[in-house]
XYZ file of C-alpha atoms in Angstrom:
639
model
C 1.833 -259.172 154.685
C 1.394 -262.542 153.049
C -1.876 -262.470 151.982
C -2.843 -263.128 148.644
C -5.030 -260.195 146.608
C -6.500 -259.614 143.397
C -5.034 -256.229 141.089
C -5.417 -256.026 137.289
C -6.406 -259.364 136.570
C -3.604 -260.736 138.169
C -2.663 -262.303 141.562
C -0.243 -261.131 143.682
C 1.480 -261.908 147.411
C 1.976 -258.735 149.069
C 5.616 -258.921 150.094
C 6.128 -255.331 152.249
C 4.387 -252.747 153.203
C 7.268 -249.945 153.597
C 6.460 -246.269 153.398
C 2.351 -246.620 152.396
C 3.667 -248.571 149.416
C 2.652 -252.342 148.936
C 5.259 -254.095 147.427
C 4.041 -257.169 145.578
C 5.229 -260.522 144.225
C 3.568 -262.528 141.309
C 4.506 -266.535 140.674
C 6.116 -265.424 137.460
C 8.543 -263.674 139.273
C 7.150 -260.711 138.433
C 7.352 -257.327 141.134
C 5.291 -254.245 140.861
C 5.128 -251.103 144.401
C 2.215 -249.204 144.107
C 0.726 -247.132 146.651
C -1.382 -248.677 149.308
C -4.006 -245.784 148.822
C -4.335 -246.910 145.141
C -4.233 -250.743 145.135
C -7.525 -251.024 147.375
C -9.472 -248.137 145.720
C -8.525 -249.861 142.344
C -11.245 -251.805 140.616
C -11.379 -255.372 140.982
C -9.083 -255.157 143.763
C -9.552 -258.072 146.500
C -8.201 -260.177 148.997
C -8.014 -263.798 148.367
C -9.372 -266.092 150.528
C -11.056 -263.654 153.192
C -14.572 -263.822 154.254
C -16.242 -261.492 152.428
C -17.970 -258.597 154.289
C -21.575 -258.963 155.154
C -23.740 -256.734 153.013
C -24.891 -253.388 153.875
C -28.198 -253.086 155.747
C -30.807 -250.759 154.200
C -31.133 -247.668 154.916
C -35.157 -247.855 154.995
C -34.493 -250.378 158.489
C -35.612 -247.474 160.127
C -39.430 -248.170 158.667
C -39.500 -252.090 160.136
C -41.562 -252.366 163.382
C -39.704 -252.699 166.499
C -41.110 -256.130 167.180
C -39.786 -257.069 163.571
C -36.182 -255.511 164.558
C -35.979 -257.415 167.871
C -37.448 -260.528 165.984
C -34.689 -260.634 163.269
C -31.857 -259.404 165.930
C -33.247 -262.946 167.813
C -32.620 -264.764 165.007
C -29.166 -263.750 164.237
C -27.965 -264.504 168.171
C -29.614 -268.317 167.134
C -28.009 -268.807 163.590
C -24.355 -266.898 165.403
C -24.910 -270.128 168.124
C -25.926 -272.546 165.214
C -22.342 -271.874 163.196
C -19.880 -270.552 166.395
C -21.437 -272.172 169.315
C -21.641 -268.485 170.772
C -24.641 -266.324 170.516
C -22.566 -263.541 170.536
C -19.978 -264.123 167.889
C -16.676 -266.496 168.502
C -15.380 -264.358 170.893
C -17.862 -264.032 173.625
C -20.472 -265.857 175.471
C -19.972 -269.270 176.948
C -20.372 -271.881 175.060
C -23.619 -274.521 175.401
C -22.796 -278.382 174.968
C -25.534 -278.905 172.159
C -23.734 -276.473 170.049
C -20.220 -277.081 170.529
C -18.855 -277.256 166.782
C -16.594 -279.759 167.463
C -18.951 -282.780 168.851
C -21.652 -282.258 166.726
C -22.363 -281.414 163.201
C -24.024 -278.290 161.621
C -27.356 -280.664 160.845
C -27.510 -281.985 164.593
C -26.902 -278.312 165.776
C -29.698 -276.565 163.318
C -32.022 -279.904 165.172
C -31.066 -278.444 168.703
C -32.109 -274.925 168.072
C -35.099 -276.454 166.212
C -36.224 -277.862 169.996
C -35.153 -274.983 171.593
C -36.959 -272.204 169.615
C -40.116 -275.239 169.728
C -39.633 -275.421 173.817
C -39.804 -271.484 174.167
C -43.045 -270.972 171.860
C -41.532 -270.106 168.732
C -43.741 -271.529 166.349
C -43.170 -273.114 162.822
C -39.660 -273.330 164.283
C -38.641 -277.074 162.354
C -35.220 -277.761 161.802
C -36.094 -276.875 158.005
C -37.034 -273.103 158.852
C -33.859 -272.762 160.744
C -31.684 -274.027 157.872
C -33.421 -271.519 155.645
C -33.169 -268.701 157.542
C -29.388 -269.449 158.310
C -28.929 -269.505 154.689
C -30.778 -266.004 153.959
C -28.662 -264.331 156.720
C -25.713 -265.738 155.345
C -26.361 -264.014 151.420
C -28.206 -260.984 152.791
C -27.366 -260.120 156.457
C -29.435 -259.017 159.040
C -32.030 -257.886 156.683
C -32.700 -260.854 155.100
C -33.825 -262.064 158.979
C -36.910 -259.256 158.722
C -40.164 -260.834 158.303
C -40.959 -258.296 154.980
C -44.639 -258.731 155.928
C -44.457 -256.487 159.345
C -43.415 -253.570 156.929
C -46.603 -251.617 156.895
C -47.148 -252.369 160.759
C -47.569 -249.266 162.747
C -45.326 -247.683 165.148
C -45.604 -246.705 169.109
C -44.091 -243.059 167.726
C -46.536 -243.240 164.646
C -45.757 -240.569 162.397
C -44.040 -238.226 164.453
C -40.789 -236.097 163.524
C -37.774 -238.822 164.732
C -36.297 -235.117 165.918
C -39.499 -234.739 168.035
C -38.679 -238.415 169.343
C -35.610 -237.859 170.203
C -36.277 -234.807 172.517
C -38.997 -236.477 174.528
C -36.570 -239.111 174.989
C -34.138 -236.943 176.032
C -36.719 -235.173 178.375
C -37.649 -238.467 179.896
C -33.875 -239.170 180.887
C -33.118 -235.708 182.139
C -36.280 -236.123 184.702
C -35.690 -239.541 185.307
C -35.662 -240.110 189.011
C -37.447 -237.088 190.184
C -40.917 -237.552 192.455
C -42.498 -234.428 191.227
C -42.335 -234.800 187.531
C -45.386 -234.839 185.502
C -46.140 -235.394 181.711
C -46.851 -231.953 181.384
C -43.601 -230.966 182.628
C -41.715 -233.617 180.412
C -43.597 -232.467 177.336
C -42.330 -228.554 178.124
C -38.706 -229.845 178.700
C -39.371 -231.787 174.920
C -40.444 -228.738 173.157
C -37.451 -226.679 174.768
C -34.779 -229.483 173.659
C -36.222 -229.230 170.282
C -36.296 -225.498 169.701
C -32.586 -224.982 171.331
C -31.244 -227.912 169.103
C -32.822 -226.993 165.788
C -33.688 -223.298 166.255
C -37.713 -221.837 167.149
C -40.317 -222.980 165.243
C -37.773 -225.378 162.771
C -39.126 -228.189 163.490
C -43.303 -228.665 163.199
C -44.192 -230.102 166.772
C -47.445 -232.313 167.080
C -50.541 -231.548 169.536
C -50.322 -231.500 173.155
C -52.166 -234.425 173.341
C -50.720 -236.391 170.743
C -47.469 -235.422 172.637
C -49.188 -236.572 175.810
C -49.794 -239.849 174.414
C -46.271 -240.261 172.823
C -44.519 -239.459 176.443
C -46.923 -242.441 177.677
C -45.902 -244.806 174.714
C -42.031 -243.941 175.240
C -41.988 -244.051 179.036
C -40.921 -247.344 180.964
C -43.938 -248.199 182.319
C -41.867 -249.239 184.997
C -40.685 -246.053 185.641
C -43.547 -243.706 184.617
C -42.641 -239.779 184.851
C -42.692 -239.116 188.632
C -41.317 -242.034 189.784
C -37.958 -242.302 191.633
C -34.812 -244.265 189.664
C -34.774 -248.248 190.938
C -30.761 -247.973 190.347
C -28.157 -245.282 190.590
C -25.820 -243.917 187.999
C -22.857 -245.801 187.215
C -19.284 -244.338 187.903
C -17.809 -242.595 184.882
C -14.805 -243.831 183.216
C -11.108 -242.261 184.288
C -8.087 -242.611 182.580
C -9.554 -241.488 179.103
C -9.951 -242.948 175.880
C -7.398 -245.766 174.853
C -5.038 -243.772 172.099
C -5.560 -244.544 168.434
C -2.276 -247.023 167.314
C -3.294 -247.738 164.000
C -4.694 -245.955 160.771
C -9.073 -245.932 161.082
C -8.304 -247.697 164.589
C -10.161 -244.495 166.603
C -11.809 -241.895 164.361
C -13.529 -239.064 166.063
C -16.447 -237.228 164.819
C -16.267 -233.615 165.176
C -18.119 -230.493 164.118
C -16.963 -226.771 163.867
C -18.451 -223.512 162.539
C -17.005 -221.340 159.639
C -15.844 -218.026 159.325
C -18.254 -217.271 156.037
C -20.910 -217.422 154.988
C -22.448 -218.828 151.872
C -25.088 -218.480 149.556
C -28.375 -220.719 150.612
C -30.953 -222.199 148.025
C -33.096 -219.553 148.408
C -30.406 -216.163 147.403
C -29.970 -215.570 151.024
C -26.796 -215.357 153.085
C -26.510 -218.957 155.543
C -24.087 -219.530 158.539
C -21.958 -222.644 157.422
C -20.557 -225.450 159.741
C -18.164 -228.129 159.016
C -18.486 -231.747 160.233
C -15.744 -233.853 159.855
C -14.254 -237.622 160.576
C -10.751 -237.317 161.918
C -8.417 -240.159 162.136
C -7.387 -240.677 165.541
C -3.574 -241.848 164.812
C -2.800 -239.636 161.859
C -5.078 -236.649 161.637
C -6.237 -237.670 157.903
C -9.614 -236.134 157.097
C -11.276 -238.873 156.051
C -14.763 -237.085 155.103
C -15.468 -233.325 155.621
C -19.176 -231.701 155.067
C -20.614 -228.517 154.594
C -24.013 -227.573 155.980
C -26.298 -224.773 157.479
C -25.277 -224.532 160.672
C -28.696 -224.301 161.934
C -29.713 -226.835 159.652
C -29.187 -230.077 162.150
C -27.174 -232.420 162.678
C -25.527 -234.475 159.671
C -26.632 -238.393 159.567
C -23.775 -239.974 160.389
C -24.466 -242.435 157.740
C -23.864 -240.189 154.983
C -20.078 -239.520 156.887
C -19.950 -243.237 157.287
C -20.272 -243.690 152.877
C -18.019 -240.328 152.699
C -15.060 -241.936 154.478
C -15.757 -246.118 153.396
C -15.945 -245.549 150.366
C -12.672 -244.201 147.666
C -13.683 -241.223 145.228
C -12.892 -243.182 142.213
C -14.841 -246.009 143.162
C -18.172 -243.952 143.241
C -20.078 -243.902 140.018
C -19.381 -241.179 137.516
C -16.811 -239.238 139.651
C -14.227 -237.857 137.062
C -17.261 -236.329 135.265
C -19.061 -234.814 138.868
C -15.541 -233.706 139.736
C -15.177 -231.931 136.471
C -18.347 -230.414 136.341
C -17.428 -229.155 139.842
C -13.763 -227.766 139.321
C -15.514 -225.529 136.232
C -16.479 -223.590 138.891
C -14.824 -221.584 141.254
C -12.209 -218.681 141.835
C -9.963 -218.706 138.213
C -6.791 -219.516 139.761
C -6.907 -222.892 141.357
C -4.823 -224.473 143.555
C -3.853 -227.186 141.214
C -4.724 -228.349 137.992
C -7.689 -230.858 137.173
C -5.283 -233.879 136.280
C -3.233 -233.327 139.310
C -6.575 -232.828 141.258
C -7.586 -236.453 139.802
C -4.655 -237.968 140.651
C -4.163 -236.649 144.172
C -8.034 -237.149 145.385
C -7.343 -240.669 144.148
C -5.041 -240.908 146.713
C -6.896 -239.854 149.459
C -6.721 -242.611 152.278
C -10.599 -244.205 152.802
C -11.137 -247.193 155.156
C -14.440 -248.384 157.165
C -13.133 -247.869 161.290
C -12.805 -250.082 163.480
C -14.587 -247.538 166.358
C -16.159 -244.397 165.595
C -16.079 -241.717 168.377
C -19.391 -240.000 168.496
C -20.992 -237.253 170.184
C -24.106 -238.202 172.504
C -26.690 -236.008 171.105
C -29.506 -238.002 170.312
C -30.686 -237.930 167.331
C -26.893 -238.268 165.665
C -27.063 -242.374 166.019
C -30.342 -244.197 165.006
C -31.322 -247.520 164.987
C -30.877 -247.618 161.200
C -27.113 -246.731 161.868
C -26.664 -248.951 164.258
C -27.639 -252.028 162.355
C -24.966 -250.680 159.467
C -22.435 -250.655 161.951
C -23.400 -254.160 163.547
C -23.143 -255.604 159.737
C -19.816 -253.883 159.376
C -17.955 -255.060 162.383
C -17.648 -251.280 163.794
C -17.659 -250.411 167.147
C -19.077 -246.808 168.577
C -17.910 -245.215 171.445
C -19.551 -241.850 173.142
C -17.812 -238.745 173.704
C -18.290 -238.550 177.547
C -17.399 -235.813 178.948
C -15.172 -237.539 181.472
C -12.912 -238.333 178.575
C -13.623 -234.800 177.237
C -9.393 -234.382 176.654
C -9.557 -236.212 173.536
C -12.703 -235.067 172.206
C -11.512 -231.130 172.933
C -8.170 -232.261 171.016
C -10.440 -233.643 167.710
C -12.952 -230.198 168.208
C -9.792 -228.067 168.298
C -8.374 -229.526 165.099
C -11.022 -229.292 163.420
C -11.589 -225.544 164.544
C -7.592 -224.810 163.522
C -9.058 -226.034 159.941
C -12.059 -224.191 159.938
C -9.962 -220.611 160.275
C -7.705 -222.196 157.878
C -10.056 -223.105 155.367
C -11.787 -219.564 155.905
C -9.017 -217.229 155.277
C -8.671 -219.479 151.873
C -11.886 -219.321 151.116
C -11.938 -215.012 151.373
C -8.799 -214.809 149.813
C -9.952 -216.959 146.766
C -12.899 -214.308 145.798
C -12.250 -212.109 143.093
C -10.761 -208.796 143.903
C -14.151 -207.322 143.095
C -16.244 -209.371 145.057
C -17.090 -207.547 148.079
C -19.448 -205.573 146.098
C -21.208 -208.299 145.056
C -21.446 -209.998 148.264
C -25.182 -210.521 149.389
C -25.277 -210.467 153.462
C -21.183 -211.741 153.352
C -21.540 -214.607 151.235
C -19.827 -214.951 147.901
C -19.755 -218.661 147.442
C -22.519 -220.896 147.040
C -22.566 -223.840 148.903
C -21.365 -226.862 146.070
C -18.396 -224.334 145.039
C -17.720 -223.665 148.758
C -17.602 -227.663 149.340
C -15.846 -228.168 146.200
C -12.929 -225.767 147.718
C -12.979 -227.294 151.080
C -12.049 -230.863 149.469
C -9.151 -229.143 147.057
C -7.631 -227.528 149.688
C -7.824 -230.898 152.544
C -6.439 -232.756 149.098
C -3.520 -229.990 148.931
C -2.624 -227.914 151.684
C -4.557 -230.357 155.157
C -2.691 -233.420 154.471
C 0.414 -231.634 153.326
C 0.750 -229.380 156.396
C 2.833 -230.526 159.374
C 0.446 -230.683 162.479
C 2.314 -230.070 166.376
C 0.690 -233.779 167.614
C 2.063 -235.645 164.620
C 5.387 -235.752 166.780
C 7.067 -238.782 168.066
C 8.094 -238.655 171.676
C 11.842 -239.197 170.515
C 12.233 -236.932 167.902
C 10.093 -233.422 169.140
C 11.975 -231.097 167.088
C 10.194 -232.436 164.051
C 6.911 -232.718 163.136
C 4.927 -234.976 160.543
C 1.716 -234.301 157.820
C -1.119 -236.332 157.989
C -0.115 -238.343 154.753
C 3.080 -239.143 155.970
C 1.453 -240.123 159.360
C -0.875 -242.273 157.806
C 2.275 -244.236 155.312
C 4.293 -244.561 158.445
C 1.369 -245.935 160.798
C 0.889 -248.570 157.421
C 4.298 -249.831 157.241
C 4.559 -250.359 161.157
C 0.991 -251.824 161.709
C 1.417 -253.978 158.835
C -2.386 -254.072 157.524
C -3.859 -252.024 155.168
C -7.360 -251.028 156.554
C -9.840 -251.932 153.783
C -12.444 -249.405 152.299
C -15.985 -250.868 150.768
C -17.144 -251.364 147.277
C -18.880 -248.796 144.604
C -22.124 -250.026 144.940
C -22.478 -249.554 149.009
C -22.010 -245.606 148.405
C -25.708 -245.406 147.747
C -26.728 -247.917 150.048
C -25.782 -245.932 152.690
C -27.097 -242.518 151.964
C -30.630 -241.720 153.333
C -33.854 -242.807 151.421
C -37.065 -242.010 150.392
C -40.007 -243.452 148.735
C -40.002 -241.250 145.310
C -42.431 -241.181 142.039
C -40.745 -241.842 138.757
C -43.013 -239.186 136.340
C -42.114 -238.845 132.195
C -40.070 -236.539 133.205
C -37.543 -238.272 135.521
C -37.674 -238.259 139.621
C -38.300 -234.771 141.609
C -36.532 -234.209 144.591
C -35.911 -231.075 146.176
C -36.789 -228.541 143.418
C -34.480 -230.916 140.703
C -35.027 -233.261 138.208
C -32.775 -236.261 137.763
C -33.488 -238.199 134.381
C -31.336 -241.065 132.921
C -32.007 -243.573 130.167
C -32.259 -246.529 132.443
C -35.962 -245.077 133.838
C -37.016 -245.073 130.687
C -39.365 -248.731 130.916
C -40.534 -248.341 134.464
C -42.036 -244.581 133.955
C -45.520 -243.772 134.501
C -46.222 -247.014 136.649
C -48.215 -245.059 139.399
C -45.662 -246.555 142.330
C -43.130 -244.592 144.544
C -39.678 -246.069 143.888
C -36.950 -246.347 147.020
C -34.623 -243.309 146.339
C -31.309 -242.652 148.124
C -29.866 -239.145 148.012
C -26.742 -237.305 149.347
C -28.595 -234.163 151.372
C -25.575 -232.319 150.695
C -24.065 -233.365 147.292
C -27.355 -233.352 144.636
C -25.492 -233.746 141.842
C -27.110 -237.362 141.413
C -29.309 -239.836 143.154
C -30.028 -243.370 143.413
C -32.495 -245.626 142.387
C -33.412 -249.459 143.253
C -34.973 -250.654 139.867
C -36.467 -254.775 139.699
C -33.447 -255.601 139.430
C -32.610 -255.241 143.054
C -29.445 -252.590 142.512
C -29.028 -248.855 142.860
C -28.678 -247.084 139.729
C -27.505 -243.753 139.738
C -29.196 -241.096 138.118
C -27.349 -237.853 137.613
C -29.214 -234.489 137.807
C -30.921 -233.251 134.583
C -29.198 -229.927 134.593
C -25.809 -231.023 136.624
C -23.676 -229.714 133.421
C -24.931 -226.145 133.972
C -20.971 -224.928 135.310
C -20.126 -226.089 131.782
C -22.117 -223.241 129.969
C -20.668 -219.810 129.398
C -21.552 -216.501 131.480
C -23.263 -219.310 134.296
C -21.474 -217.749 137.438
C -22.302 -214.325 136.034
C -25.755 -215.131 135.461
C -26.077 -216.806 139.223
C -25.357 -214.030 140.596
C -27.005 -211.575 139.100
C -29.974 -213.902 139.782
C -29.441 -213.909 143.350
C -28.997 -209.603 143.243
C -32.591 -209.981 141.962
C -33.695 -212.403 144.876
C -31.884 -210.213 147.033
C -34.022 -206.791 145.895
C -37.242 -208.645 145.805
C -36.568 -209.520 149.497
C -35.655 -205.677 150.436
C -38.823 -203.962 148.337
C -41.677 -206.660 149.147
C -42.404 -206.068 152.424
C -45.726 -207.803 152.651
C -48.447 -207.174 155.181
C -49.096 -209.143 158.079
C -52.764 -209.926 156.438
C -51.219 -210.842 153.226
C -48.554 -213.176 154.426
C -50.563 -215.188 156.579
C -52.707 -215.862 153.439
C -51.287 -219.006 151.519
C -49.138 -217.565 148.639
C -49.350 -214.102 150.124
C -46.163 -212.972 150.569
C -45.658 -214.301 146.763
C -48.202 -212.458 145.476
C -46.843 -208.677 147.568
C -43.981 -209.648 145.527
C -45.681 -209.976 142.410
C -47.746 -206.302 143.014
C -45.216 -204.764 143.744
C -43.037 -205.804 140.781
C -46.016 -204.616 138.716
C -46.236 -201.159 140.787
C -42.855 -200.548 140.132
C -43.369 -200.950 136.125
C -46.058 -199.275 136.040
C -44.401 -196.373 138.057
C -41.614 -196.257 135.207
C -43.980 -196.071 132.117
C -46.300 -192.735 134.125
C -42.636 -191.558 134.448
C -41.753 -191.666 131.112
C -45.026 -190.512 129.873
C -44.743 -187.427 132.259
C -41.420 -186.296 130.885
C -42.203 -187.058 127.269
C -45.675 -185.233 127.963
C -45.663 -181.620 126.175
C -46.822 -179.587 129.614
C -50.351 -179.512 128.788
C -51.428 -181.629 131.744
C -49.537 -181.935 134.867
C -48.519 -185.150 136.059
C -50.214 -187.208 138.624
C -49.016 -187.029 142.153
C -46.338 -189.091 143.383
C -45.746 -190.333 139.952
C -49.115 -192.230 139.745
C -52.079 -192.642 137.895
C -55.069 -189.997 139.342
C -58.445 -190.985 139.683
C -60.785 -189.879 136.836
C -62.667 -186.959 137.610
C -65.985 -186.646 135.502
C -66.441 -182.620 136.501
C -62.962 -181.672 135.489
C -62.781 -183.564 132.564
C -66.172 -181.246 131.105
C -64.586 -178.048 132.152
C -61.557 -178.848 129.863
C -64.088 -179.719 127.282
């Protein structure tokens, strides 16, 4: 309340916040209430005279050296001393005399780390270098701190799977401590962590040796395998989590498996799991995805870009949300304006702390440094504090059946015949249903902990939760900008062909590739793994364009859902009649080629059919509908 923003060109004083509605003030005298949802999802929205946020780290941190990590994280606790006089920010740490802003000035302070950074060995470390590199971190972050010529260095893990990583890691903590551990035991434990996580033979493990040597390059060589723990365990928390007071203060990370099944890539029926972000204080879903439940775990940040960022903020989304609402059962739960106008008004805000799981390989280093640029804080789901976390799985298992017994009820009358192993729904439509009906029926639907101690006999929805919890905290939490949706999806180095960019069995084209094709370089590519209805590129010009898939309109055509499924009834024979040998599928291609004989044996079955019947009886037909083989004697006795 107070502050001054930015909304349709004009500037406003925010005068209440009553209900989720900002009520604002212009110096005309002018008033104008619009919903608090709306105002900071609208474009150009901003708030006057607020630092602005510091700019997403890449997602492609991941592929800096560790030395060049630790090297750039040095530099930012310098250039945080430099301007706070705390290494640590302005509200921890003690503060030195040399850099205490108010005796000295920002010139004599950059000197004083100059002499420092000189007296501990850093070299080329003049006063001039420091002032530089304070002003890069200031316009780019903690990336601009990464010395861009370490990029190519090479890695203690090398190439190996991050999955793989994370399991030997895991391995290494589980046998921490214990005198009679060897490598070759820590390597089993690895391999078993992998294939219970991801499922047998999922993920491709490396050589026992080159596993060897990456269990020596991740041990502390301080604490080699065998050796007994130099401290004990620290005493686990009591008392629980602190509760969630305001909207995005707490949100909790939470995963649950579905009911039904849907239809994979491939034709074949998949199990289907549902990872959500909860809000802690109201219960909004602030980002639900689908995925194979066997598939792994979902990067947290493609959740993180999912929940930050508003729907109509993210490029070309009245035209991907059209393309998706095409498809579908016939009778939808509300029309595509009302759809619009509703997801629109779906509550998005970065968190203050994010309430994680401690599986391994959910938070990685290129995570972290998003959250550290971000200002959010992470907190582990022990399982000494496992009250709350059982209260955000059991939510989110409530929706799941909910969402399920939708989801069956929406098929067509006829569509258990057509079913292929229990699915019905592909997995876009099935995620296309699972945001319509969080949109309508989730947030709408009184929940038993939305109570207030006073008033038990009635219960709240999540969107009224989240207006009341606005009005008393008196903030709006703020969401981010268009442009960091790609920046925080995953990425990939990609080639840009004639034809447009390849990923996964797609094509995405645009006319904004059309002067850098053919260049013989691999472009940085982000991508949704779940949502491939467009991609991102970083052209010369240093932004993400996005490039929408080449045949993303394909809901739009008649007879497409019939034709989809009578496609997958074909994948779905071919699998039941090719039943290849084991010599011929351990060839390359030779389980696609038994496919492709016996497609052939079965035409050629039909035509000695036909001929047989149409034949006048002079010559019996071959057994077992066949062609015979040519016999030289019996063809002269006819003769």
């Amino acid at each position: 309340m107070g502050a001054q923003v930015r909304f349709e060109d004009c500037t406003w004083q925010v005068a209440a916040l009553v209900g989720g509605r900002v009520y604002l003030a212009a110096e005309d005298g002018a008033t104008a209430c619009v919903m608090a949802t709306r105002l900071v999802a609208a474009p150009g929205f901003e708030v006057i005279g607020t630092a602005a946020a510091q700019p997403v780290a890449p997602a492609l941190w991941e592929a800096v050296p560790l030395a060049a990590q630790e090297r750039a994280l040095a530099w930012q606790r310098h250039i945080r001393e430099i301007e706070t006089g705390l290494p640590g920010g302005p509200e921890s740490g003690v503060r030195r005399p040399q850099y205490d802003p108010q005796r000295f000035t920002l010139a004599e302070r950059e000197q004083a780390k100059a002499q420092e950074l000189a007296g501990l060995g850093w070299a080329r470390a003049s006063r001039t270098t420091v002032q530089r590199m304070r002003l890069v971190y200031r316009r780019q972050g903690l990336w601009g701190l990464v010395d861009k010529r370490h990029l190519r260095g090479l890695s203690p893990t090398g190439r190996t799977d991050e999955r793989v990583v994370a399991a030997v890691l895991e391995a290494l903590r589980q046998r921490r401590g214990r005198r009679k551990t060897t490598t070759w035991q820590v390597i089993e434990l690895a391999e078993r962590i992998v294939a219970d996580t991801y499922g047998p033979g999922r993920v491709r493990l490396p050589a026992r040796s080159s596993l060897y040597r990456l269990v020596k390059a991740l041990a502390d060589p301080a604490e080699p395998p065998g050796s007994p723990a130099r401290t004990a365990t620290s005493p686990g928390r009591t008392g629980g989590p602190p509760p969630a007071l305001r909207p995005a203060e707490r949100v909790h990370v939470a995963t649950a498996r579905l009911g039904i099944g849907a239809v994979g890539e491939g034709g074949s029926a998949v199990e289907v799991a549902v990872t959500a972000v909860l809000d802690g204080a109201s219960g909004c879903v602030l980002a639900a995805v689908l995925h194979p439940q066997h598939g792994g775990l979902v990067e947290l940040s493609v959740l993180l870009a999912e929940m930050a960022v508003p729907r109509p903020l993210r490029p070309g989304w009245p035209a991907l949300l059209e393309q998706a609402h095409a498809g579908g059962p016939p009778g939808r739960l509300m029309s595509l304006p009302a759809r619009i106008e509703a997801t629109a008004a779906r509550p998005a805000a970065v968190p203050e702390t994010l309430v994680v799981d401690r599986a391994p390989a959910a938070v990685t280093s290129a995570f972290l440094t998003v959250c550290e640029s971000l200002g959010i804080s992470l907190d582990a789901a022990l399982s000494q504090a496992a009250g709350a976390r059982r209260g955000s799985v059991r939510t989110l298992e409530i929706l799941a059946g909910l969402f399920t017994r939708h989801a069956t009820a929406a098929r067509p009358p006829a569509a258990a015949e057509e079913e292929e192993g229990g699915a019905y729904w592909s997995m876009p439509q099935l995620q296309d249903l699972l945001d319509e009906w969080i949109t309508a029926c989730w947030h709408h639907r009184p929940q038993e902990q939305l109570r207030h101690p006073l008033l038990p006999g009635a219960s709240l929805t999540p969107q009224e939760m989240w207006e009341v919890l606005l009005g008393a905290a008196g903030m709006v939490p703020l969401p981010l900008a268009g442009q960091h949706y790609g920046e925080l999806l995953p990425a990939r180095r990609c080639a840009l062909t004639q034809s447009g960019i390849r990923l996964g069995g797609r094509r995405y084209d645009d006319a904004c590739l059309d002067e850098h094709r053919g260049r013989g370089q691999r472009w940085e590519v982000h991508h949704h793994p779940y949502d491939l209805r467009q991609v991102f590129i970083r052209l010369p010009d240093g932004l993400l364009h996005a490039v929408p898939w080449a045949q993303g309109g394909h809901t739009l055509r008649p007879f497409d859902e019939t034709v989809r499924r009578r496609t997958g009834a074909v994948l779905g024979r071919r699998g039941v009649h090719a039943q290849p040998s084991s010599k011929t599928a351990d060839r390359p291609g030779g389980a696609a080629c038994t496919v492709q004989r016996a497609a052939v044996r079965g035409i050629v079955d039909d035509v000695v059919h036909d001929a047989c019947e149409n034949d006048a009886g002079d010559q019996a037909a071959p057994e077992s509908g066949r062609f015979g083989v040519f016999d030289a004697q019996a063809e002269a006795e006819q003769w």
